[in-house]
Coordinates of C-alpha atoms and ligand atoms in Angstrom, one line a residue:
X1311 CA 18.7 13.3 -23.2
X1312 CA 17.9 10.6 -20.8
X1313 CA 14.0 10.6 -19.6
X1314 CA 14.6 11.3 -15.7
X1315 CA 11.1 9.8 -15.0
X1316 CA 12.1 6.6 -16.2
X1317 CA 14.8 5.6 -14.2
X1318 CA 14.8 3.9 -10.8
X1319 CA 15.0 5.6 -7.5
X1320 CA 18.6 3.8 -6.6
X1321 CA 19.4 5.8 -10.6
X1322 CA 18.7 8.8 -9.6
X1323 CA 20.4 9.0 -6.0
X1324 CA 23.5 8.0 -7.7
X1325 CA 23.3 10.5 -10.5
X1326 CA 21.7 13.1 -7.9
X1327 CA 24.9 12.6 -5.5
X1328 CA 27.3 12.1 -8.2
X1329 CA 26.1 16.2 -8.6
X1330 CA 25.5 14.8 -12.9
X1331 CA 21.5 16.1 -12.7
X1332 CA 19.8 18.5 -9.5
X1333 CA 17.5 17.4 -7.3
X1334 CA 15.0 20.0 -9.1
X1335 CA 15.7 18.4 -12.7
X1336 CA 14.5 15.3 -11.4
X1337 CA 11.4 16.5 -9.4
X1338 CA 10.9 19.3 -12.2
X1339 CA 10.7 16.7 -14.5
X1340 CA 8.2 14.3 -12.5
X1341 CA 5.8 17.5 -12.0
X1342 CA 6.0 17.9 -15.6
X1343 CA 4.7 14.0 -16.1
X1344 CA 2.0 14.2 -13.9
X1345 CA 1.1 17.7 -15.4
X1346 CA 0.7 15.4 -19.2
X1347 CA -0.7 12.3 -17.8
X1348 CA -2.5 12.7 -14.2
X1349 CA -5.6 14.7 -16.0
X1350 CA -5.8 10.8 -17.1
X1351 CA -4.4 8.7 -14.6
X1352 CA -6.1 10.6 -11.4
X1353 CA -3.5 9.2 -9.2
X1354 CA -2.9 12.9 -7.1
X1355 CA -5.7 14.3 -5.1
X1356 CA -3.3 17.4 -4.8
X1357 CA 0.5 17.9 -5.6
X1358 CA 2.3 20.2 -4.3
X1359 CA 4.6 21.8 -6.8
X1360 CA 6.2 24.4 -4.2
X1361 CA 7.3 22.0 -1.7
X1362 CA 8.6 19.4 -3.3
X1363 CA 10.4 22.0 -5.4
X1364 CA 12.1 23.9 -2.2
X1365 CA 13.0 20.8 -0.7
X1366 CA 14.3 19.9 -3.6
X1367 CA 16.5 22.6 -4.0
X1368 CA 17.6 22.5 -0.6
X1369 CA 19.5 18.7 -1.4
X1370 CA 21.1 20.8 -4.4
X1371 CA 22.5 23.4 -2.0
X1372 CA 24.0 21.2 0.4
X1373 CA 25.4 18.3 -1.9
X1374 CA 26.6 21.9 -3.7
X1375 CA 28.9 22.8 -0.4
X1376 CA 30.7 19.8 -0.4
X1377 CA 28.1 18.0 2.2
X1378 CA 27.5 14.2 1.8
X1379 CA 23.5 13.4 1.1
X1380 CA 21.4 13.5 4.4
X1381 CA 20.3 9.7 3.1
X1382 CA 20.4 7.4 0.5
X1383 CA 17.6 8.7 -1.3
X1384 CA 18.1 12.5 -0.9
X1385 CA 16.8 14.0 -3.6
X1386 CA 14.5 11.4 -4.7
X1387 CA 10.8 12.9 -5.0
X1388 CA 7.6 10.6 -4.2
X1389 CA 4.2 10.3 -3.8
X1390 CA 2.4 10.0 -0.8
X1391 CA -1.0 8.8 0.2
X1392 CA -3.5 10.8 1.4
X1393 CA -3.7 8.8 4.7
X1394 CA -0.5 9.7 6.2
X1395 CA -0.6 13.7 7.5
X1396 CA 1.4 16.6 5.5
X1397 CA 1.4 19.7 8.1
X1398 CA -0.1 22.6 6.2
X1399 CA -1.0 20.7 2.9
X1400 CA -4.5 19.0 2.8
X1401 CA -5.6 15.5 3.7
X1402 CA -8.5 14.5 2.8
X1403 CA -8.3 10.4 2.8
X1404 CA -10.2 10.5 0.4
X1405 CA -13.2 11.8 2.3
X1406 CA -15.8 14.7 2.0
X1407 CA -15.2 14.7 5.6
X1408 CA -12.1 15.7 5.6
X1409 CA -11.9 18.2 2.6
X1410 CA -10.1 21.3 3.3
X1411 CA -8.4 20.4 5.9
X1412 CA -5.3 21.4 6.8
X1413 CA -3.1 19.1 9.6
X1414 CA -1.0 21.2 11.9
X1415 CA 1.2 18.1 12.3
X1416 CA 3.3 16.2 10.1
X1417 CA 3.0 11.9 10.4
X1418 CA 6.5 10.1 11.2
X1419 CA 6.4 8.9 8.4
X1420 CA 6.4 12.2 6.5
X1421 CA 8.6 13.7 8.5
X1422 CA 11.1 10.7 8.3
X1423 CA 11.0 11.7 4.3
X1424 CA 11.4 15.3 5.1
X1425 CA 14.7 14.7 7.2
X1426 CA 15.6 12.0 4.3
X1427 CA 16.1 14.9 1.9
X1428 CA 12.7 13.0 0.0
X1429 CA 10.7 16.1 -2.4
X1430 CA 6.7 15.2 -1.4
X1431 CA 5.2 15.9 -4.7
X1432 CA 2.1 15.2 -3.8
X1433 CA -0.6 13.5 -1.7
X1434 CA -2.3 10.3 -4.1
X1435 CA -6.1 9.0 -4.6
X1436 CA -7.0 6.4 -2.2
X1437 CA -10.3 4.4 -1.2
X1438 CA -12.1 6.1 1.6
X1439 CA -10.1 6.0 4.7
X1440 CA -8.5 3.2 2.8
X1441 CA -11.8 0.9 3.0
X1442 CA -12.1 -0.7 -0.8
X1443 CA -10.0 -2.5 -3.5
X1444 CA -10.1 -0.1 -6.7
X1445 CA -9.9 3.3 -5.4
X1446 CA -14.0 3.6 -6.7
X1447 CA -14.7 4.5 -3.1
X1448 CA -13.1 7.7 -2.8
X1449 CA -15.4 11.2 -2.7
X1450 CA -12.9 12.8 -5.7
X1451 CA -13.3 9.6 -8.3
X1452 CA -11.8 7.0 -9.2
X1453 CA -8.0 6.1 -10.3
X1454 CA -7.7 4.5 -13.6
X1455 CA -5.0 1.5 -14.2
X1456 CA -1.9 2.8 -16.5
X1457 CA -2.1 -0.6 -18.0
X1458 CA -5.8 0.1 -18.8
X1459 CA -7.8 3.1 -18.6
X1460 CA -10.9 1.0 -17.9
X1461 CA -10.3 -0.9 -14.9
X1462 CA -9.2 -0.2 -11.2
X1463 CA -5.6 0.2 -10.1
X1464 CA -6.6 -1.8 -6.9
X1465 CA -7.1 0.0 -3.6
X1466 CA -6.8 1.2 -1.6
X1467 CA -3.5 3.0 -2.1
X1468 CA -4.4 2.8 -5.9
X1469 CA -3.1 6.6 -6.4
X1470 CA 0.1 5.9 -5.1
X1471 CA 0.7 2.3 -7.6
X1472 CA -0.7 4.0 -10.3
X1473 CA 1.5 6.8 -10.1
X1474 CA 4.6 4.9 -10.2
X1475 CA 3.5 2.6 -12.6
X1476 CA 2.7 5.3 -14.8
X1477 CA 6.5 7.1 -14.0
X1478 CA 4.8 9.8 -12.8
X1479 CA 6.8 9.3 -9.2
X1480 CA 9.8 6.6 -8.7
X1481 CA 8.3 6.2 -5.4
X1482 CA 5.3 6.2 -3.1
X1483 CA 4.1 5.4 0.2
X1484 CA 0.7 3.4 0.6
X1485 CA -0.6 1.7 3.7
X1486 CA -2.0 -1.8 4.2
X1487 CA -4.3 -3.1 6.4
X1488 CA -5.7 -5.8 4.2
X1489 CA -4.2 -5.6 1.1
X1490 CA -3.7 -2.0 0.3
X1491 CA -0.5 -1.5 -0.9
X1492 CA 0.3 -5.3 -2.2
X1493 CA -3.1 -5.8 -4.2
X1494 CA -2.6 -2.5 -6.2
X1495 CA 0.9 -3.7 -6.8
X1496 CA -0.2 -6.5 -8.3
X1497 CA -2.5 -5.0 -10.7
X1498 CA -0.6 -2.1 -11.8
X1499 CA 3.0 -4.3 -12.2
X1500 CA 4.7 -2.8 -9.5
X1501 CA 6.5 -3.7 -6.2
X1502 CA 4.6 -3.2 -2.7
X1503 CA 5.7 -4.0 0.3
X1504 CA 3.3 -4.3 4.0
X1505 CA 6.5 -3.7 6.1
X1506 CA 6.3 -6.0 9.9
X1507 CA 3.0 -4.6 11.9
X1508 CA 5.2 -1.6 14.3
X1509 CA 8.4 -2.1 11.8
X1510 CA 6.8 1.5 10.6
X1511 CA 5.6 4.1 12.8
X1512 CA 1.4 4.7 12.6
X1513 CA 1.5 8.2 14.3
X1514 CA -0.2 10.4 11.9
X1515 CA -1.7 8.1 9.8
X1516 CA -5.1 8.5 10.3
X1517 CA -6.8 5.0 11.9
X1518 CA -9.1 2.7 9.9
X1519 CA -7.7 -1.1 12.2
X1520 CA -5.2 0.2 14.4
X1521 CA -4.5 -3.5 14.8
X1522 CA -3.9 -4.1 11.5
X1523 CA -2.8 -1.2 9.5
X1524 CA 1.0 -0.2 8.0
X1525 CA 2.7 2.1 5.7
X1526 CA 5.1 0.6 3.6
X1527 CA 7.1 1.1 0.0
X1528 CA 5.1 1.3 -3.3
X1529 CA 8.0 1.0 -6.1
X1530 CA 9.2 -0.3 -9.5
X1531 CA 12.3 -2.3 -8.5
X1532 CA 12.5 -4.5 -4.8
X1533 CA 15.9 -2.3 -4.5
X1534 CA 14.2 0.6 -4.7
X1535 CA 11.2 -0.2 -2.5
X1536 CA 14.0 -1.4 0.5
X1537 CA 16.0 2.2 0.2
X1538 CA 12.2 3.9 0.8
X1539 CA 12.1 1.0 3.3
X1540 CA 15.3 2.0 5.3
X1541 CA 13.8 5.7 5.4
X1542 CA 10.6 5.2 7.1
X1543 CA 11.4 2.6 9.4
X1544 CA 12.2 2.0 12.8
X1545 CA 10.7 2.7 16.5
X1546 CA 9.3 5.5 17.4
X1547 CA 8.0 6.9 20.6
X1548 CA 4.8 8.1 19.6
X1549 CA 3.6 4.9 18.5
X1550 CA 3.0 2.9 21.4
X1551 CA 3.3 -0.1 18.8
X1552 CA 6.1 0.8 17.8
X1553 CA 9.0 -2.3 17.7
X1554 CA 11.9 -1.2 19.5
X1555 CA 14.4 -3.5 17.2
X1556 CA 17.1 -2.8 14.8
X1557 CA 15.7 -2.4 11.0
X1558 CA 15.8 -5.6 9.6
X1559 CA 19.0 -5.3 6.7
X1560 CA 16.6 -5.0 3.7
X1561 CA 18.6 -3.1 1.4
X1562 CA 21.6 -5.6 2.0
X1563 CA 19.3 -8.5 1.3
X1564 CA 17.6 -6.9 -1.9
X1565 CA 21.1 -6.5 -3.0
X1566 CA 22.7 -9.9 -2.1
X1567 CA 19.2 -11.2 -4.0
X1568 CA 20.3 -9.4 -6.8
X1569 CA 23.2 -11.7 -7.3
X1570 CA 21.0 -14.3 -8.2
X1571 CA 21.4 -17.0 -6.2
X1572 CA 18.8 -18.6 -3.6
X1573 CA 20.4 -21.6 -2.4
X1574 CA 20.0 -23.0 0.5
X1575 CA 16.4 -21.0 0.8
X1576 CA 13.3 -22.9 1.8
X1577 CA 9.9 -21.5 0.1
X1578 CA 6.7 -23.1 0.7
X1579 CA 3.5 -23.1 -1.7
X1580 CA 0.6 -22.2 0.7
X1581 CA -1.7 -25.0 -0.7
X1582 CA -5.0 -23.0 -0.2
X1583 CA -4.7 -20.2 -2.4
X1584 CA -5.6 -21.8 -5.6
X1585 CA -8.6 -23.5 -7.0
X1586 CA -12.3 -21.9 -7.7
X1587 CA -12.2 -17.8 -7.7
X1588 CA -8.8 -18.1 -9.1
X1589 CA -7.9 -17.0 -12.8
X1590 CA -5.7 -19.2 -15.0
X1591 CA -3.8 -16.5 -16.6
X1592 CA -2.8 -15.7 -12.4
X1593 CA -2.5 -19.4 -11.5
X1594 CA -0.4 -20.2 -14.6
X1595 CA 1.8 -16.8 -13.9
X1596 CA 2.1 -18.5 -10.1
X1597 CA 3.2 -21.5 -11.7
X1598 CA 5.9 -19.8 -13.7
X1599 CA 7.1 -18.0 -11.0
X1600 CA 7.8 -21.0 -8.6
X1601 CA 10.0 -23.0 -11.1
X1602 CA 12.0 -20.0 -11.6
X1603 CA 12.0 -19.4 -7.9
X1604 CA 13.5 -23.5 -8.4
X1605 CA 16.1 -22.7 -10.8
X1606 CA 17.1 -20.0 -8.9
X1607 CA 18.2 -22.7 -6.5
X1608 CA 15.5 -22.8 -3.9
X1609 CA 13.9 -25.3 -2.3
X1610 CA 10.6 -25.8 -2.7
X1611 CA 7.5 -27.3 -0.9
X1612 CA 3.9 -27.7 -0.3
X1613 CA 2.7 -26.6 2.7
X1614 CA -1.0 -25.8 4.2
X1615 CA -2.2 -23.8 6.6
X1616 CA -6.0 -24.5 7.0
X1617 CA -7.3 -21.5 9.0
X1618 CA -5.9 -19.2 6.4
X1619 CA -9.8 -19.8 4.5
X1620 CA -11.1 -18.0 7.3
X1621 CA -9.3 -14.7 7.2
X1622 CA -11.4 -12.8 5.1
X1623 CA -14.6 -13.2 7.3
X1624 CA -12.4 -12.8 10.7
X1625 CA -10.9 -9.6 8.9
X1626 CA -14.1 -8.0 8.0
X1627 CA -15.6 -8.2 11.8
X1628 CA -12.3 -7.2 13.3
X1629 CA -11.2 -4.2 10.3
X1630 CA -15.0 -3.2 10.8
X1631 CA -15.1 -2.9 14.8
X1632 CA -11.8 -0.9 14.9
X1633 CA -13.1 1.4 12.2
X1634 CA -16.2 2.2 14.3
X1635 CA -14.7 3.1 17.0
X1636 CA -12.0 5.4 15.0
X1637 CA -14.1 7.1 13.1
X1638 CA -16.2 8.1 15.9
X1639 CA -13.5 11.0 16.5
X1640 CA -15.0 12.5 13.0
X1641 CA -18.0 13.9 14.9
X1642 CA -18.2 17.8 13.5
X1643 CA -16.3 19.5 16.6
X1644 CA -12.6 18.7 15.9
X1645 CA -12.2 18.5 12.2
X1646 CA -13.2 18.8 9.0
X1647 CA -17.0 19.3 7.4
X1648 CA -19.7 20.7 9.8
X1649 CA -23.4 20.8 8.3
X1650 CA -26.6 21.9 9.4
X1651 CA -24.3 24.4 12.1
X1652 CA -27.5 27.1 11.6
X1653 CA -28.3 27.1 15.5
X1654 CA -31.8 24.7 14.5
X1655 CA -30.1 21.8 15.2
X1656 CA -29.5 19.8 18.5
X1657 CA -25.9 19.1 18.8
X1658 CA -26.6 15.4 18.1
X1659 CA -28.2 16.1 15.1
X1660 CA -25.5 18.4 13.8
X1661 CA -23.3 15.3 14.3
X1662 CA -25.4 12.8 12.7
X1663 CA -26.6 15.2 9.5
X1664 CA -22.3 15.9 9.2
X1665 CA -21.6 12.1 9.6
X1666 CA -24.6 11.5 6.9
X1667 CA -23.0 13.9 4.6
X1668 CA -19.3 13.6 5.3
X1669 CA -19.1 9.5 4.8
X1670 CA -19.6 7.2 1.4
X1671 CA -21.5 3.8 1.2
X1672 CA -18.9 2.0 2.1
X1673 CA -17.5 4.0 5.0
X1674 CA -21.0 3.5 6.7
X1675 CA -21.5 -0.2 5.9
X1676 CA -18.4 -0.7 7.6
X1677 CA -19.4 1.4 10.6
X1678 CA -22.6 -0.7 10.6
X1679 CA -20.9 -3.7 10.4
X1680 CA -18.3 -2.9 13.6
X1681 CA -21.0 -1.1 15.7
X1682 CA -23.3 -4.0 15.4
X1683 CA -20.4 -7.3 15.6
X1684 CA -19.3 -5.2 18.8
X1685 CA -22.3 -4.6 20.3
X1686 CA -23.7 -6.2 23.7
X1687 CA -24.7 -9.8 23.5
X1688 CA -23.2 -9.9 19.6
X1689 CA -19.5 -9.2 21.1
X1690 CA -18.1 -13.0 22.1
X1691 CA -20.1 -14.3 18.9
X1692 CA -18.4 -11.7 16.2
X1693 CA -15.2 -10.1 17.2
X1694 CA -15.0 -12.6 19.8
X1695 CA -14.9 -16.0 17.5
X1696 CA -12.9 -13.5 15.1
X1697 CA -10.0 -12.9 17.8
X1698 CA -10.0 -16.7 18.1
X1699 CA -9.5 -17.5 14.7
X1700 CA -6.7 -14.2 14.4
X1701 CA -5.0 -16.6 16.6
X1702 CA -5.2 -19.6 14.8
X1703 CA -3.6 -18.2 11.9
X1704 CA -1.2 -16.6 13.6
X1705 CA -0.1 -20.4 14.5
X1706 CA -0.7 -21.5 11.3
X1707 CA 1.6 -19.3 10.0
X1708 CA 4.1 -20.0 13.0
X1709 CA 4.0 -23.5 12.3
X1710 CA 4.8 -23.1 8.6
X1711 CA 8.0 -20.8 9.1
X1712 CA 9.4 -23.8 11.1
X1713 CA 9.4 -25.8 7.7
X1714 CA 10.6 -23.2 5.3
X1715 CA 11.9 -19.4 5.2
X1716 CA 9.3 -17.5 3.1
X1717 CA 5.7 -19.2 2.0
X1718 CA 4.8 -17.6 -1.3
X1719 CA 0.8 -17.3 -3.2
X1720 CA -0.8 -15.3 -6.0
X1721 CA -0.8 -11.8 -4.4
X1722 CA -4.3 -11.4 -5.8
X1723 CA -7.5 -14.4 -7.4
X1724 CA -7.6 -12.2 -10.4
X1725 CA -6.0 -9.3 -12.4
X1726 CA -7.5 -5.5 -12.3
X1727 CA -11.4 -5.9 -13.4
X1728 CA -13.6 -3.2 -14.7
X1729 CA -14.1 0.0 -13.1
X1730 CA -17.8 -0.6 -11.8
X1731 CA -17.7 -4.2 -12.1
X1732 CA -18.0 -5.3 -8.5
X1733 CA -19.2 -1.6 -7.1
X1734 CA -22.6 -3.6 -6.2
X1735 CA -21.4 -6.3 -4.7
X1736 CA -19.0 -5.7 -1.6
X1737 CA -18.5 -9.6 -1.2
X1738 CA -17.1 -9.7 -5.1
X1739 CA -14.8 -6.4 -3.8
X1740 CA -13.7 -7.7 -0.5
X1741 CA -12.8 -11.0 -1.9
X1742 CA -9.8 -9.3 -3.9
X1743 CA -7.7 -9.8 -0.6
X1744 CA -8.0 -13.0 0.3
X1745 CA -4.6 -13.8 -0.5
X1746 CA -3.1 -10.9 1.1
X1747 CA -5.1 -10.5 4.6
X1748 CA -3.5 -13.5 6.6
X1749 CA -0.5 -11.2 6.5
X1750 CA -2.1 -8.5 8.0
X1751 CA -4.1 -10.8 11.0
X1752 CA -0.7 -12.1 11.9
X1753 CA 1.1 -8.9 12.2
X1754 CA 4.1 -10.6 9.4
X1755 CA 5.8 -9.2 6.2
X1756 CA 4.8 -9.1 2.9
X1757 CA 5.6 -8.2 -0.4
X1758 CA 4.2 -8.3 -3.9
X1759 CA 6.4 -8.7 -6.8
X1760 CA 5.2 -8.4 -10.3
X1761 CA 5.3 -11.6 -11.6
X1762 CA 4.3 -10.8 -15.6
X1763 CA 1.6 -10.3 -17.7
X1764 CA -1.4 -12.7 -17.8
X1765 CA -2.1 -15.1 -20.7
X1766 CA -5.4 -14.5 -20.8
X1767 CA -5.7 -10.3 -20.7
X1768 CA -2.2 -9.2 -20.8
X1769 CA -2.7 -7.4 -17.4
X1770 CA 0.0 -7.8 -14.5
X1771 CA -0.4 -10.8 -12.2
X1772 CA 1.4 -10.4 -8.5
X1773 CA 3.4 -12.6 -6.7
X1774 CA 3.4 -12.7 -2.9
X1775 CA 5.8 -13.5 -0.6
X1776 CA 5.6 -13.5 3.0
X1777 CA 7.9 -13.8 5.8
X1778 CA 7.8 -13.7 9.4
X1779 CA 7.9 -10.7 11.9
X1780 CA 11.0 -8.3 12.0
X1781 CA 12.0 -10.7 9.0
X1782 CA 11.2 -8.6 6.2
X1783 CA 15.3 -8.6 4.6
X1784 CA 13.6 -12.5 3.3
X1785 CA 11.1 -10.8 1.5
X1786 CA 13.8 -8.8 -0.2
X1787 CA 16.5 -11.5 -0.8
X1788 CA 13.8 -13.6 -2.8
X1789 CA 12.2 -11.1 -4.5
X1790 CA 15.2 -9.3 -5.9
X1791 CA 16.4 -12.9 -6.8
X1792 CA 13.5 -13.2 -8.8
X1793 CA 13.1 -10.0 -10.4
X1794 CA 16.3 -10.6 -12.0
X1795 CA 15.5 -13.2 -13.1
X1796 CA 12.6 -12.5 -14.3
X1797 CA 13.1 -9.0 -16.0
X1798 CA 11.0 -5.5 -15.8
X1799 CA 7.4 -5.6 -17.2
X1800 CA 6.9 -1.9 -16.9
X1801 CA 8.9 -1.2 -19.9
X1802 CA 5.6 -2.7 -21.9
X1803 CA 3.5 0.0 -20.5
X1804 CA 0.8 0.7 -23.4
X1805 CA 1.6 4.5 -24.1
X1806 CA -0.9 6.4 -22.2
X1807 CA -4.4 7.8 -24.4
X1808 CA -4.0 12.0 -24.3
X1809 CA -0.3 11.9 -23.7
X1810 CA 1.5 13.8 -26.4
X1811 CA 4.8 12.1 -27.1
Ligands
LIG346 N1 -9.5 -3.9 0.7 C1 -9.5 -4.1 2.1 C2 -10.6 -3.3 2.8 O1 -11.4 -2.8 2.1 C3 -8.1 -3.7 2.6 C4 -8.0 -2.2 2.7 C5 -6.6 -1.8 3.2 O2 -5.7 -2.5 3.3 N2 -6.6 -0.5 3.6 O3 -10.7 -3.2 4.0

């Protein structure tokens, strides 16, 4: 009998809708992996068995009476981070602060999945309010990498890679403002997408950069990650950023990439991201990937865009300001943890003692940070001369996509380190997205596509490619190209330690 966890989404819709396995097989049979391997991999923070089970069996009864399936991925269960709100099942983010809570509002996003027919099997480990790269900075513990127990599955989305790296979900849903769901792509071998800023609605998806951040497709083939794609985007109303534009054709691109062909397409090497920081097992696995990207018929080119070297600092004042402000709303009235409530304390101090309490290291540093690059006589020389340069790469990038179609990079300088190797040193942490923020200052698409294992460690390398706005089908069309061409690393998956075969 076939392994239902290890087939693809775009699998399992046609053998769901074909009526050849139910909707509860399929999701029974994910709970059933994560029951065996999550104690392990610590990708949920909670699953919830029930309701992805009745929704399940809901597709079941109405593909049963003859009805066609409410989407293309009806049936399809996934894995959603702990960002985006579930009414009635926690969200925590990650946070003490929010533990226990309950929202009494679903996100678009989920409730695009609920209409899609999509079983929610369970909210996944994340970074703090999504601030980190390894998934160390959430309150409930780290995620360990499938591909190696001992080092980080990126962040902050790193629940939601590692669960579909380790087949214990087709899909998942992770949300990048930085990096967060292309870095941990990269490291776990899987396919992550940062969909156009506004392509997908942020209304319940609780604000770290309001400027910055999107929820996009975590998945193990590009097909798969545009049906998820198709799902959860397009305008809504109670996102105020919210494009009102037609869905750019990404599942008809990944397809007509899939054909093999990339004639005719114009990719340009962005010459900065190589040199000192970067590995050679990541810079050789680049290498590779762009003369197959050339035998695939593309054209191919140099091409710089000098501001990009000042993302990351520009990033951490803007990422930083927004996040103070946002997090201000966590102030022990509304939600979440209250401490030192005992009628002793002053209001203010009830506030400040829960804000002590509630938050990790990292969440205050960044607090710190914004509060202070905001602040009066600080403001024009911080996020001031950060706007500026936002700007300036905005036109770098605008000036690039007149020469060529998609620009391509390593998605990340290095493959997953050690759990606790950079925990002291933020710099060493922030710098895992310097490929990936550019995309994020400039509001474009992205997408990382596994592009192997290193030569040096045998760990998955990434490659990124980026497109411009409301041009995410690109992204699709060259990276299905090249995943055929290049095959599926995930069927070398080590076989996970405690898992009885
Ligand atoms: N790692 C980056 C940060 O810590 C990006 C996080 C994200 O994309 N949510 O801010």
């Amino acid at each position: 009998m076939t392994d239902l966890t290890r087939l693809t989404a775009a699998e399992l819709a046609e053998k769901i809708h074909r009526r050849e396995v139910s909707s509860v097989e399929v999701t029974q049979a994910h709970l059933d992996r994560i029951g065996q391997v999550d104690d392990f991999v610590h990708a949920f923070l909670h699953v919830d068995a029930e309701g992805a089970l009745a929704a399940a069996k809901a597709v079941d009864e109405s593909i049963g009476d003859g009805a066609s399936p409410v989407s293309p991925l009806a049936g399809v269960p996934l894995a959603l981070k702990d960002v985006l709100t579930t009414r009635g099942v926690p969200t925590t983010c990650g946070s003490k602060t929010l533990e226990g809570w309950l929202p009494p509002y679903d996100a678009t996003v989920t409730r695009r999945l609920r209409e899609a027919g999509v079983p929610i099997l369970g909210k996944t480990n994340m970074d703090e309010f999504a601030m980190g790269s390894s998934t160390e900075n959430s309150a409930y513990g780290p995620t360990h990498n499938p591909w190696d127990h001992s080092r980080i599955p990126g962040g902050s989305g790193g629940g939601s890679a590692a669960s579909v790296a380790a087949f214990e979900a087709p899909l998942a849903i992770g949300t990048d403002t930085g990096g967060s769901i292309r870095q941990p792509g990269a490291v776990t071998g899987t396919v992550g997408v940062k969909p156009t800023y506004g392509g997908v609605s942020r209304y319940g998806l609780v604000a770290f950069s309001s400027s910055l951040d999107q929820a996009g497709p975590c998945a193990r083939t590009v097909l798969d990650a545009a049906l998820l794609h198709e799902v959860i985007a397009g305008h809504d109303p109670m996102d105020s950023t919210s494009i009102d534009a037609p869905v750019p054709p990404v599942v008809a691109a990944a397809r007509a990439g899939l054909r093999g062909d990339l004639t005719g397409v114009k990719i340009g090497v962005v010459s900065e991201f190589s040199g000192e920081g970067y590995q050679g097992g990541v810079l050789r696995s680049f290498e590779g990937a762009v003369a197959q990207l050339r035998e695939l018929g593309a054209e191919v080119v140099e091409v710089s865009c000098p501001n990009f070297v000042y993302a990351l600092p520009a990033y951490y004042l803007i990422a930083p300001s927004e996040c103070s402000s946002n997090l201000a709303r966590f102030d022990a009235m509304r939600y979440g943890l209250r401490v030192a409530d005992d009628g002793a304390h002053s209001a203010e101090e009830v506030m400040s003692l829960t804000r002590e309490a509630g938050f990790g290291p990292e969440v205050k540093r960044r607090i710190m940070l914004g509060t202070y690059a905001l602040s009066s006589g600080y403001y024009d020389a911080y996020y001031g001369s950060a706007q500026k340069v936002r700007t300036l790469i905005a036109r770098d990038f605008d000036a690039a996509f007149e020469q060529v179609d998609v620009l391509v990079s390593p998605t990340t300088p290095t493959t997953a380190f050690k759990l606790g190797e950079r925990v002291d040193d933020p710099l060493a942490m922030y710098l895992s997205d310097i490929c990936s923020i550019p995309a994020n200052l400039a509001g474009n698409a992205a997408m990382s596509v596994p592009s192997g294992l290193s030569d040096e460690d045998g760990l998955p390398v990434g490659l990124q490619i980026m497109a411009p706005a409301l041009a995410d089908d690109r992204l699709y069309r060259v990276g299905a190209a090249y995943e055929a061409a290049r095959g599926s690393i995930l069927d070398r998956l080590p076989e996970l330690k405690g898992v009885s075969a």
